[in-house]
PDB file of C-alpha atoms and ligand atoms in Angstrom:
ATOM      1  CA  MET A1387     -89.610 147.401  50.095  1.00 67.00           C
ATOM      2  CA  ASN A1388     -93.038 145.282  50.665  1.00 84.00           C
ATOM      3  CA  GLN A1389     -92.601 141.440  49.016  1.00 90.00           C
ATOM      4  CA  PHE A1390     -96.248 140.797  49.765  1.00 94.00           C
ATOM      5  CA  VAL A1391     -98.556 142.885  50.371  1.00 94.00           C
ATOM      6  CA  TYR A1392     -98.515 146.432  48.248  1.00 88.00           C
ATOM      7  CA  GLY A1393    -101.062 150.217  47.495  1.00 83.00           C
ATOM      8  CA  PRO A1394    -103.279 150.732  49.085  1.00 88.00           C
ATOM      9  CA  VAL A1395    -104.218 150.676  44.927  1.00 84.00           C
ATOM     10  CA  PRO A1396    -107.686 153.167  43.498  1.00 78.00           C
ATOM     11  CA  SER A1397    -108.917 149.563  41.770  1.00 76.00           C
ATOM     12  CA  ARG A1398    -112.475 150.847  39.416  1.00 70.00           C
ATOM     13  CA  ARG A1399    -114.689 147.406  40.668  1.00 74.00           C
ATOM     14  CA  LEU A1400    -113.333 147.604  44.665  1.00 79.00           C
ATOM     15  CA  GLY A1401    -112.379 150.731  45.759  1.00 78.00           C
ATOM     16  CA  LEU A1402    -109.058 151.400  47.870  1.00 87.00           C
ATOM     17  CA  SER A1403    -107.973 147.479  48.029  1.00 90.00           C
ATOM     18  CA  LEU A1404    -104.690 146.317  49.185  1.00 94.00           C
ATOM     19  CA  GLY A1405    -102.906 143.905  47.518  1.00 93.00           C
ATOM     20  CA  ILE A1406    -101.776 141.247  49.088  1.00 96.00           C
ATOM     21  CA  SER A1407     -99.763 138.857  46.361  1.00 94.00           C
ATOM     22  CA  PRO A1408     -98.723 135.231  47.373  1.00 96.00           C
ATOM     23  CA  ILE A1409     -97.420 134.366  43.798  1.00 94.00           C
ATOM     24  CA  PRO A1410     -93.532 134.344  42.377  1.00 93.00           C
ATOM     25  CA  LYS A1411     -94.478 137.172  38.728  1.00 89.00           C
ATOM     26  CA  LYS A1412     -95.703 135.920  36.164  1.00 91.00           C
ATOM     27  CA  THR A1413     -96.383 132.761  37.305  1.00 95.00           C
ATOM     28  CA  CYS A1414     -99.460 131.312  35.799  1.00 97.00           C
ATOM     29  CA  ASN A1415    -101.194 129.095  34.061  1.00 97.00           C
ATOM     30  CA  TYR A1416    -102.873 130.801  31.484  1.00 97.00           C
ATOM     31  CA  SER A1417    -100.046 133.281  29.699  1.00 96.00           C
ATOM     32  CA  CYS A1418    -103.490 135.452  28.386  1.00 95.00           C
ATOM     33  CA  ILE A1419    -102.671 137.917  24.713  1.00 95.00           C
ATOM     34  CA  TYR A1420    -103.590 141.008  26.790  1.00 92.00           C
ATOM     35  CA  CYS A1421    -101.606 140.235  30.112  1.00 92.00           C
ATOM     36  CA  GLN A1422    -100.134 143.396  31.479  1.00 86.00           C
ATOM     37  CA  LEU A1423     -97.547 141.465  33.548  1.00 84.00           C
ATOM     38  CA  GLY A1424     -96.499 140.107  29.413  1.00 83.00           C
ATOM     39  CA  ARG A1425     -95.766 136.501  28.951  1.00 88.00           C
ATOM     40  CA  THR A1426     -96.352 134.123  31.294  1.00 87.00           C
ATOM     41  CA  HIS A1427     -92.809 133.040  32.858  1.00 89.00           C
ATOM     42  CA  PRO A1428     -92.747 130.491  33.984  1.00 90.00           C
ATOM     43  CA  MET A1429     -96.178 128.553  32.683  1.00 93.00           C
ATOM     44  CA  THR A1430     -97.580 126.173  35.317  1.00 96.00           C
ATOM     45  CA  ASN A1431    -100.435 124.060  36.911  1.00 97.00           C
ATOM     46  CA  THR A1432     -99.410 122.730  39.938  1.00 97.00           C
ATOM     47  CA  ARG A1433    -100.479 124.384  43.208  1.00 97.00           C
ATOM     48  CA  SER A1434     -96.744 124.773  45.206  1.00 96.00           C
ATOM     49  CA  LEU A1435     -96.692 126.333  48.482  1.00 97.00           C
ATOM     50  CA  PHE A1436     -94.619 129.061  46.849  1.00 96.00           C
ATOM     51  CA  TYR A1437     -94.393 130.859  50.828  1.00 96.00           C
ATOM     52  CA  PRO A1438     -94.915 130.212  54.192  1.00 97.00           C
ATOM     53  CA  VAL A1439     -98.824 131.378  55.036  1.00 98.00           C
ATOM     54  CA  GLU A1440     -97.032 133.305  58.222  1.00 97.00           C
ATOM     55  CA  ASP A1441     -94.500 135.487  56.261  1.00 97.00           C
ATOM     56  CA  ILE A1442     -97.278 136.577  54.064  1.00 97.00           C
ATOM     57  CA  LEU A1443     -99.606 137.081  57.319  1.00 97.00           C
ATOM     58  CA  SER A1444     -96.526 138.891  59.350  1.00 97.00           C
ATOM     59  CA  GLU A1445     -96.968 141.522  56.886  1.00 96.00           C
ATOM     60  CA  PHE A1446    -100.010 141.892  56.344  1.00 96.00           C
ATOM     61  CA  ASP A1447    -100.122 142.593  60.327  1.00 96.00           C
ATOM     62  CA  GLN A1448     -96.674 145.322  59.699  1.00 94.00           C
ATOM     63  CA  ILE A1449     -99.454 147.617  57.298  1.00 93.00           C
ATOM     64  CA  LEU A1450    -101.978 146.950  59.366  1.00 94.00           C
ATOM     65  CA  ALA A1451    -100.101 148.346  62.478  1.00 94.00           C
ATOM     66  CA  GLN A1452     -99.776 151.588  60.205  1.00 91.00           C
ATOM     67  CA  ARG A1453    -103.311 151.964  60.125  1.00 90.00           C
ATOM     68  CA  VAL A1454    -103.335 152.110  56.354  1.00 87.00           C
ATOM     69  CA  ALA A1455    -107.048 153.183  54.968  1.00 88.00           C
ATOM     70  CA  PHE A1456    -108.564 150.822  52.705  1.00 91.00           C
ATOM     71  CA  ASP A1457    -111.711 149.674  51.693  1.00 90.00           C
ATOM     72  CA  VAL A1458    -110.908 145.880  50.923  1.00 94.00           C
ATOM     73  CA  VAL A1459    -108.342 142.736  51.349  1.00 96.00           C
ATOM     74  CA  THR A1460    -107.230 141.886  47.448  1.00 96.00           C
ATOM     75  CA  ILE A1461    -105.724 138.664  46.666  1.00 96.00           C
ATOM     76  CA  VAL A1462    -104.380 138.807  43.592  1.00 89.00           C
ATOM     77  CA  GLY A1463    -100.955 137.631  42.034  1.00 75.00           C
ATOM     78  CA  GLU A1464     -98.355 138.259  39.529  1.00 82.00           C
ATOM     79  CA  GLY A1465     -99.608 135.113  38.346  1.00 90.00           C
ATOM     80  CA  GLU A1466    -102.856 133.551  39.421  1.00 96.00           C
ATOM     81  CA  PRO A1467    -103.750 133.220  43.107  1.00 97.00           C
ATOM     82  CA  THR A1468    -104.983 130.052  43.028  1.00 97.00           C
ATOM     83  CA  LEU A1469    -102.254 127.863  41.961  1.00 97.00           C
ATOM     84  CA  TYR A1470    -100.782 128.984  45.792  1.00 97.00           C
ATOM     85  CA  SER A1471    -101.474 125.906  47.912  1.00 97.00           C
ATOM     86  CA  GLY A1472    -101.612 127.775  50.825  1.00 97.00           C
ATOM     87  CA  LEU A1473    -105.415 130.586  50.312  1.00 97.00           C
ATOM     88  CA  GLY A1474    -107.374 129.212  51.632  1.00 97.00           C
ATOM     89  CA  SER A1475    -105.416 129.067  55.273  1.00 98.00           C
ATOM     90  CA  LEU A1476    -104.047 132.496  53.844  1.00 98.00           C
ATOM     91  CA  ILE A1477    -107.809 133.725  53.273  1.00 98.00           C
ATOM     92  CA  ASN A1478    -108.552 132.200  56.793  1.00 98.00           C
ATOM     93  CA  GLY A1479    -105.335 134.215  58.467  1.00 98.00           C
ATOM     94  CA  ILE A1480    -106.915 137.879  56.852  1.00 98.00           C
ATOM     95  CA  GLN A1481    -110.206 137.165  58.037  1.00 97.00           C
ATOM     96  CA  THR A1482    -109.476 137.021  61.196  1.00 97.00           C
ATOM     97  CA  ARG A1483    -107.232 139.719  61.059  1.00 97.00           C
ATOM     98  CA  THR A1484    -109.815 142.433  59.456  1.00 96.00           C
ATOM     99  CA  GLU A1485    -113.202 143.005  59.297  1.00 95.00           C
ATOM    100  CA  LYS A1486    -112.783 144.542  55.742  1.00 95.00           C
ATOM    101  CA  PRO A1487    -113.928 142.142  53.054  1.00 96.00           C
ATOM    102  CA  VAL A1488    -111.352 139.259  50.802  1.00 97.00           C
ATOM    103  CA  ALA A1489    -111.842 139.687  47.800  1.00 97.00           C
ATOM    104  CA  VAL A1490    -109.670 137.178  45.268  1.00 97.00           C
ATOM    105  CA  ILE A1491    -109.049 138.184  41.598  1.00 96.00           C
ATOM    106  CA  THR A1492    -108.941 134.503  39.551  1.00 97.00           C
ATOM    107  CA  ASN A1493    -108.519 133.526  35.705  1.00 97.00           C
ATOM    108  CA  GLY A1494    -110.204 130.652  37.161  1.00 97.00           C
ATOM    109  CA  ALA A1495    -109.205 128.294  35.580  1.00 97.00           C
ATOM    110  CA  LEU A1496    -109.253 125.729  38.606  1.00 97.00           C
ATOM    111  CA  LEU A1497    -111.920 126.637  39.727  1.00 96.00           C
ATOM    112  CA  GLY A1498    -113.576 122.320  38.704  1.00 93.00           C
ATOM    113  CA  ASP A1499    -110.601 121.579  41.137  1.00 95.00           C
ATOM    114  CA  PRO A1500    -112.275 120.403  44.632  1.00 95.00           C
ATOM    115  CA  GLU A1501    -109.936 121.723  46.928  1.00 96.00           C
ATOM    116  CA  VAL A1502    -109.940 125.343  45.338  1.00 97.00           C
ATOM    117  CA  GLN A1503    -113.138 125.383  45.286  1.00 96.00           C
ATOM    118  CA  SER A1504    -113.195 124.789  49.134  1.00 96.00           C
ATOM    119  CA  GLU A1505    -110.759 127.061  49.859  1.00 97.00           C
ATOM    120  CA  LEU A1506    -112.325 130.268  48.252  1.00 98.00           C
ATOM    121  CA  MET A1507    -116.318 129.320  49.113  1.00 97.00           C
ATOM    122  CA  VAL A1508    -114.971 131.474  52.713  1.00 96.00           C
ATOM    123  CA  ALA A1509    -113.895 134.857  49.916  1.00 97.00           C
ATOM    124  CA  ASP A1510    -116.093 137.839  50.276  1.00 96.00           C
ATOM    125  CA  ILE A1511    -115.904 138.388  46.571  1.00 96.00           C
ATOM    126  CA  VAL A1512    -114.979 136.276  44.102  1.00 97.00           C
ATOM    127  CA  LEU A1513    -114.053 137.278  40.639  1.00 96.00           C
ATOM    128  CA  PRO A1514    -113.422 135.515  37.900  1.00 97.00           C
ATOM    129  CA  SER A1515    -112.492 136.265  34.351  1.00 96.00           C
ATOM    130  CA  LEU A1516    -114.453 134.898  31.089  1.00 96.00           C
ATOM    131  CA  ASP A1517    -113.430 135.406  27.657  1.00 96.00           C
ATOM    132  CA  ALA A1518    -113.631 132.821  25.830  1.00 96.00           C
ATOM    133  CA  CYS A1519    -116.893 130.979  24.383  1.00 91.00           C
ATOM    134  CA  ASP A1520    -115.761 128.257  23.000  1.00 95.00           C
ATOM    135  CA  GLU A1521    -113.139 126.191  23.380  1.00 96.00           C
ATOM    136  CA  ALA A1522    -110.707 127.861  19.954  1.00 96.00           C
ATOM    137  CA  MET A1523    -111.837 131.833  21.640  1.00 97.00           C
ATOM    138  CA  TRP A1524    -109.706 130.121  25.086  1.00 97.00           C
ATOM    139  CA  HIS A1525    -106.700 129.262  23.591  1.00 97.00           C
ATOM    140  CA  THR A1526    -106.488 132.314  20.908  1.00 97.00           C
ATOM    141  CA  ILE A1527    -106.891 134.267  23.702  1.00 97.00           C
ATOM    142  CA  ASN A1528    -105.633 132.545  26.989  1.00 97.00           C
ATOM    143  CA  ARG A1529    -103.172 130.240  25.721  1.00 97.00           C
ATOM    144  CA  PRO A1530    -104.004 127.609  29.396  1.00 97.00           C
ATOM    145  CA  HIS A1531    -101.099 125.323  30.448  1.00 97.00           C
ATOM    146  CA  ARG A1532    -101.490 121.762  28.173  1.00 96.00           C
ATOM    147  CA  SER A1533    -102.694 120.275  31.395  1.00 96.00           C
ATOM    148  CA  LEU A1534    -106.323 122.619  31.554  1.00 97.00           C
ATOM    149  CA  GLU A1535    -109.060 121.377  29.552  1.00 96.00           C
ATOM    150  CA  PHE A1536    -111.732 123.663  28.396  1.00 96.00           C
ATOM    151  CA  ALA A1537    -114.875 121.631  28.970  1.00 96.00           C
ATOM    152  CA  ARG A1538    -113.980 121.285  33.364  1.00 95.00           C
ATOM    153  CA  VAL A1539    -112.816 125.022  33.491  1.00 97.00           C
ATOM    154  CA  ASN A1540    -116.385 126.108  32.016  1.00 96.00           C
ATOM    155  CA  GLN A1541    -118.184 123.272  34.227  1.00 97.00           C
ATOM    156  CA  GLY A1542    -115.920 124.303  37.357  1.00 97.00           C
ATOM    157  CA  LEU A1543    -117.393 127.922  36.901  1.00 97.00           C
ATOM    158  CA  ILE A1544    -120.583 126.949  36.141  1.00 97.00           C
ATOM    159  CA  ASP A1545    -120.855 124.761  39.735  1.00 97.00           C
ATOM    160  CA  PHE A1546    -118.603 127.460  41.542  1.00 97.00           C
ATOM    161  CA  SER A1547    -120.853 129.300  40.597  1.00 97.00           C
ATOM    162  CA  HIS A1548    -124.395 128.021  42.194  1.00 97.00           C
ATOM    163  CA  ALA A1549    -122.666 126.390  45.060  1.00 97.00           C
ATOM    164  CA  TYR A1550    -120.507 130.036  45.648  1.00 97.00           C
ATOM    165  CA  GLN A1551    -122.849 131.973  48.974  1.00 96.00           C
ATOM    166  CA  GLY A1552    -120.078 135.627  48.434  1.00 95.00           C
ATOM    167  CA  GLN A1553    -120.667 137.719  46.146  1.00 94.00           C
ATOM    168  CA  LEU A1554    -119.181 136.657  42.510  1.00 96.00           C
ATOM    169  CA  TRP A1555    -118.211 139.535  39.913  1.00 93.00           C
ATOM    170  CA  ILE A1556    -117.728 137.879  36.527  1.00 95.00           C
ATOM    171  CA  GLU A1557    -114.961 140.415  34.301  1.00 94.00           C
ATOM    172  CA  LEU A1558    -115.323 139.618  30.550  1.00 95.00           C
ATOM    173  CA  MET A1559    -112.931 141.002  28.335  1.00 95.00           C
ATOM    174  CA  LEU A1560    -113.668 142.099  24.654  1.00 95.00           C
ATOM    175  CA  ILE A1561    -110.465 142.447  22.084  1.00 96.00           C
ATOM    176  CA  ALA A1562    -111.283 144.198  19.130  1.00 94.00           C
ATOM    177  CA  GLY A1563    -111.373 141.176  16.032  1.00 95.00           C
ATOM    178  CA  ILE A1564    -111.225 138.055  18.899  1.00 96.00           C
ATOM    179  CA  ASN A1565    -114.237 137.885  21.270  1.00 97.00           C
ATOM    180  CA  ASP A1566    -116.402 141.056  20.593  1.00 96.00           C
ATOM    181  CA  ASN A1567    -118.951 139.757  17.211  1.00 96.00           C
ATOM    182  CA  GLU A1568    -122.182 139.473  17.068  1.00 96.00           C
ATOM    183  CA  ALA A1569    -122.068 136.382  17.559  1.00 96.00           C
ATOM    184  CA  SER A1570    -119.787 135.475  20.115  1.00 97.00           C
ATOM    185  CA  LEU A1571    -122.151 138.169  22.261  1.00 97.00           C
ATOM    186  CA  GLN A1572    -124.953 136.175  22.145  1.00 97.00           C
ATOM    187  CA  GLN A1573    -122.857 132.537  22.850  1.00 97.00           C
ATOM    188  CA  PHE A1574    -121.548 135.514  26.256  1.00 97.00           C
ATOM    189  CA  LYS A1575    -125.334 135.671  26.546  1.00 96.00           C
ATOM    190  CA  ASP A1576    -126.391 132.155  26.419  1.00 96.00           C
ATOM    191  CA  MET A1577    -122.657 131.114  28.976  1.00 96.00           C
ATOM    192  CA  LEU A1578    -123.907 133.657  31.404  1.00 96.00           C
ATOM    193  CA  SER A1579    -127.519 132.522  31.954  1.00 95.00           C
ATOM    194  CA  ARG A1580    -125.697 129.292  32.812  1.00 96.00           C
ATOM    195  CA  LEU A1581    -123.958 131.346  35.770  1.00 96.00           C
ATOM    196  CA  ASN A1582    -125.462 132.975  39.148  1.00 96.00           C
ATOM    197  CA  TYR A1583    -123.502 135.584  39.254  1.00 94.00           C
ATOM    198  CA  ASP A1584    -123.809 139.411  40.964  1.00 91.00           C
ATOM    199  CA  ARG A1585    -122.577 141.337  38.569  1.00 89.00           C
ATOM    200  CA  LEU A1586    -120.932 141.301  35.590  1.00 91.00           C
ATOM    201  CA  TYR A1587    -117.768 143.608  34.086  1.00 88.00           C
ATOM    202  CA  ILE A1588    -116.592 143.806  30.659  1.00 91.00           C
ATOM    203  CA  ASN A1589    -113.694 145.393  30.152  1.00 89.00           C
ATOM    204  CA  THR A1590    -111.301 146.065  27.171  1.00 90.00           C
ATOM    205  CA  PRO A1591    -107.354 145.888  27.798  1.00 87.00           C
ATOM    206  CA  VAL A1592    -106.423 149.728  29.060  1.00 76.00           C
ATOM    207  CA  ARG A1593    -102.780 148.752  29.496  1.00 76.00           C
ATOM    208  CA  PRO A1594     -99.815 147.872  27.482  1.00 78.00           C
ATOM    209  CA  PRO A1595    -101.048 144.165  26.556  1.00 84.00           C
ATOM    210  CA  ALA A1596     -98.203 141.632  26.749  1.00 85.00           C
ATOM    211  CA  GLU A1597     -98.655 140.860  22.866  1.00 88.00           C
ATOM    212  CA  THR A1598     -98.818 144.276  20.911  1.00 88.00           C
ATOM    213  CA  TRP A1599    -101.517 143.686  18.535  1.00 87.00           C
ATOM    214  CA  VAL A1600    -104.018 143.461  20.790  1.00 91.00           C
ATOM    215  CA  ALA A1601    -107.090 146.238  20.597  1.00 90.00           C
ATOM    216  CA  ALA A1602    -109.854 147.323  22.031  1.00 89.00           C
ATOM    217  CA  ALA A1603    -113.118 147.065  21.777  1.00 91.00           C
ATOM    218  CA  SER A1604    -114.870 150.043  20.633  1.00 87.00           C
ATOM    219  CA  PRO A1605    -116.469 152.044  22.444  1.00 81.00           C
ATOM    220  CA  GLU A1606    -119.259 150.745  20.126  1.00 86.00           C
ATOM    221  CA  THR A1607    -119.203 147.970  20.480  1.00 90.00           C
ATOM    222  CA  MET A1608    -118.358 148.403  24.562  1.00 86.00           C
ATOM    223  CA  THR A1609    -121.428 150.197  24.279  1.00 83.00           C
ATOM    224  CA  ARG A1610    -123.731 146.775  22.470  1.00 89.00           C
ATOM    225  CA  ALA A1611    -122.263 144.493  24.862  1.00 90.00           C
ATOM    226  CA  VAL A1612    -123.505 146.586  28.009  1.00 85.00           C
ATOM    227  CA  THR A1613    -126.810 146.411  26.895  1.00 85.00           C
ATOM    228  CA  LEU A1614    -127.087 142.705  25.494  1.00 91.00           C
ATOM    229  CA  LEU A1615    -125.768 141.171  28.114  1.00 91.00           C
ATOM    230  CA  GLY A1616    -126.330 143.786  31.373  1.00 84.00           C
ATOM    231  CA  GLY A1617    -122.838 144.247  32.718  1.00 77.00           C
ATOM    232  CA  ILE A1618    -120.680 147.508  33.685  1.00 76.00           C
ATOM    233  CA  SER A1619    -118.603 148.749  31.543  1.00 72.00           C
ATOM    234  CA  ILE A1620    -115.046 149.496  33.846  1.00 64.00           C
ATOM    235  CA  ASP A1621    -114.671 153.486  32.430  1.00 53.00           C
ATOM    236  CA  LEU A1622    -111.318 153.948  30.391  1.00 44.00           C
ATOM    237  CA  LEU A1623    -110.089 157.086  32.736  1.00 41.00           C
ATOM    238  CA  ALA A1624    -107.106 157.054  34.764  1.00 47.00           C
ATOM    239  CA  SER A1625    -108.049 155.726  38.318  1.00 58.00           C
ATOM    240  CA  THR A1626    -107.748 158.112  41.177  1.00 59.00           C
ATOM    241  CA  GLY A1627    -106.569 157.638  44.590  1.00 64.00           C
ATOM    242  CA  PHE A1628    -102.744 156.001  44.408  1.00 74.00           C
ATOM    243  CA  HIS A1629    -101.651 156.194  47.819  1.00 75.00           C
ATOM    244  CA  SER A1630     -97.651 155.271  49.302  1.00 79.00           C
ATOM    245  CA  GLU A1631     -96.057 155.102  52.543  1.00 77.00           C
ATOM    246  CA  ILE A1632     -92.738 156.299  50.810  1.00 84.00           C
ATOM    247  CA  THR A1633     -92.418 160.217  51.163  1.00 86.00           C
ATOM    248  CA  ASP A1634     -89.702 160.681  48.046  1.00 90.00           C
ATOM    249  CA  ASP A1635     -92.232 160.491  44.892  1.00 91.00           C
ATOM    250  CA  TYR A1636     -89.108 158.687  42.571  1.00 92.00           C
ATOM    251  CA  GLU A1637     -89.305 155.970  45.588  1.00 91.00           C
ATOM    252  CA  ALA A1638     -93.181 155.533  46.048  1.00 90.00           C
ATOM    253  CA  ILE A1639     -94.051 155.810  42.067  1.00 92.00           C
ATOM    254  CA  LYS A1640     -91.108 152.890  41.727  1.00 91.00           C
ATOM    255  CA  SER A1641     -93.039 150.892  44.316  1.00 87.00           C
ATOM    256  CA  ILE A1642     -96.653 151.323  42.746  1.00 86.00           C
ATOM    257  CA  ILE A1643     -95.748 150.719  39.244  1.00 87.00           C
ATOM    258  CA  LYS A1644     -93.886 147.478  41.022  1.00 84.00           C
ATOM    259  CA  ARG A1645     -97.081 145.915  40.605  1.00 77.00           C
ATOM    260  CA  HIS A1646     -99.379 147.911  39.316  1.00 79.00           C
ATOM    261  CA  PRO A1647     -98.272 149.761  35.773  1.00 81.00           C
ATOM    262  CA  MET A1648     -99.313 153.418  35.948  1.00 83.00           C
ATOM    263  CA  ASN A1649     -99.611 155.328  32.553  1.00 80.00           C
ATOM    264  CA  GLN A1650     -99.084 159.604  31.843  1.00 80.00           C
ATOM    265  CA  HIS A1651    -102.169 161.011  33.403  1.00 75.00           C
ATOM    266  CA  GLU A1652    -102.134 158.992  36.439  1.00 79.00           C
ATOM    267  CA  ILE A1653     -98.714 160.037  37.514  1.00 86.00           C
ATOM    268  CA  GLU A1654     -98.999 163.327  37.542  1.00 81.00           C
ATOM    269  CA  GLY A1655    -102.174 162.289  39.477  1.00 77.00           C
ATOM    270  CA  PHE A1656    -100.847 161.244  41.908  1.00 82.00           C
ATOM    271  CA  LEU A1657     -97.681 163.750  42.174  1.00 84.00           C
ATOM    272  CA  ARG A1658    -101.289 166.832  42.394  1.00 75.00           C
ATOM    273  CA  THR A1659    -102.231 164.790  45.096  1.00 76.00           C
ATOM    274  CA  ARG A1660     -98.567 165.021  47.373  1.00 81.00           C
ATOM    275  CA  GLY A1661     -98.651 169.021  46.447  1.00 77.00           C
ATOM    276  CA  GLN A1662     -96.390 168.152  43.197  1.00 76.00           C
ATOM    277  CA  MET A1663     -97.502 170.819  40.647  1.00 68.00           C
ATOM    278  CA  GLN A1664     -94.809 170.610  37.961  1.00 73.00           C
ATOM    279  CA  PRO A1665     -94.771 167.113  37.281  1.00 79.00           C
ATOM    280  CA  SER A1666     -92.790 166.806  34.167  1.00 81.00           C
ATOM    281  CA  ASP A1667     -89.448 166.989  35.835  1.00 84.00           C
ATOM    282  CA  LEU A1668     -90.009 163.480  37.340  1.00 89.00           C
ATOM    283  CA  LEU A1669     -92.384 161.725  34.196  1.00 88.00           C
ATOM    284  CA  GLU A1670     -88.690 162.723  33.179  1.00 88.00           C
ATOM    285  CA  LYS A1671     -86.801 160.926  35.025  1.00 91.00           C
ATOM    286  CA  LEU A1672     -88.845 157.908  34.907  1.00 92.00           C
ATOM    287  CA  ARG A1673     -88.371 158.157  31.426  1.00 90.00           C
ATOM    288  CA  GLN A1674     -84.807 157.880  31.832  1.00 91.00           C
ATOM    289  CA  SER A1675     -83.991 154.951  35.154  1.00 92.00           C
ATOM    290  CA  PRO A1676     -83.215 151.877  33.619  1.00 92.00           C
ATOM    291  CA  GLU A1677     -85.523 150.396  36.010  1.00 91.00           C
ATOM    292  CA  ILE A1678     -88.101 151.347  34.518  1.00 92.00           C
ATOM    293  CA  GLU A1679     -89.479 150.288  31.668  1.00 90.00           C
ATOM    294  CA  VAL A1680     -91.863 152.668  29.726  1.00 89.00           C
ATOM    295  CA  LEU A1681     -94.528 151.632  26.837  1.00 83.00           C
ATOM    296  CA  GLU A1682     -96.354 153.779  24.005  1.00 72.00           C
ATOM    297  CA  TYR A1683     -99.533 153.029  23.828  1.00 60.00           C
ATOM    298  CA  LYS A1684    -102.904 154.275  23.145  1.00 53.00           C
ATOM    299  CA  GLY A1685    -101.336 157.641  22.262  1.00 57.00           C
ATOM    300  CA  TYR A1686    -100.314 157.851  25.637  1.00 65.00           C
ATOM    301  CA  LEU A1687     -97.263 156.536  28.135  1.00 79.00           C
ATOM    302  CA  THR A1688     -97.140 153.578  30.636  1.00 82.00           C
ATOM    303  CA  PHE A1689     -94.908 153.005  33.434  1.00 88.00           C
ATOM    304  CA  ARG A1690     -94.004 149.492  35.198  1.00 88.00           C
ATOM    305  CA  LEU A1691     -91.213 148.918  36.559  1.00 87.00           C
ATOM    306  CA  LYS A1692     -88.945 145.748  35.139  1.00 84.00           C
TER     307      LYS A1692
HETATM  308  S1  LIG B 895    -104.769 134.709  33.876  1.00 76.17           S
HETATM  309 FE1  LIG B 895    -104.268 137.644  34.528  1.00 76.17          FE
HETATM  310  S2  LIG B 895    -101.958 137.051  34.545  1.00 76.17           S
HETATM  311 FE2  LIG B 895    -102.010 134.627  34.080  1.00 76.17          FE
HETATM  312  S3  LIG B 895    -101.434 135.431  31.631  1.00 76.17           S
HETATM  313 FE3  LIG B 895    -103.519 135.650  32.349  1.00 76.17          FE
HETATM  314  S4  LIG B 895    -103.530 138.321  32.809  1.00 76.17           S
HETATM  315 FE4  LIG B 895    -101.408 137.540  32.941  1.00 76.17          FE
END
């Protein structure tokens, strides 16, 4: 099983995305209440070379040699990828190996750091999060590392948005009862007017969150937000187009859910694309597996590797 490169997996924003994770699992400077990886551990705000850049690129070379089809390379840690101090060299290394765009998904906490800003400048797409319109909300939702300051994070996003020449796609996560009332939406509108961005994605938690009490915004609120803020709502439908080179169905699903939880509908759809028309036996095997965590959320089951 690969250590750093996974997929391609279908991304609702990016198409067929070949993921690269340069960060040890759950290493982040936030511990968001909606995080699908669970609570952050370890929590750190120190940038480190967690793995040599050459090791990641050599695995990437092996995948390229297999001629796997993909639309974009996405650097998306199992934590926060800007904590990886080799990020700039990694992006450059990928860009010398493929002409496909390189995207970085980030919580945006380090966008005020000049080094991070300059490393991200060469990426083709940067997707930062914007979840809070004031400091108290930021603490409630993102539960940041104690060395981070809201004003600096916010200013970092504003400055980066004006300096960056690539595609800047903002992701706003709306959570029922926390940041989705009319006053918050108006504040978000004001914040967004200070940013120079290309797209706004409005999302709400659709996978099991770190805290079970986190609830998705209602369809009416999502519609209101899209109308007011002019964004695109990521639909709640199951993603399609999962792919794996592994021939054994069980092992293939395991390799996907190591990094990307799948719900039962996604697994059924994936199995059908592989000619498996009776997915219930395999779903049962996944449910019984001690290696797999099964969570019930929004009336259906979601599977992720423990
Ligand atoms: S920033 Fe991302 S990885 Fe970190 S806790 Fe939040 S959702 Fe999870």
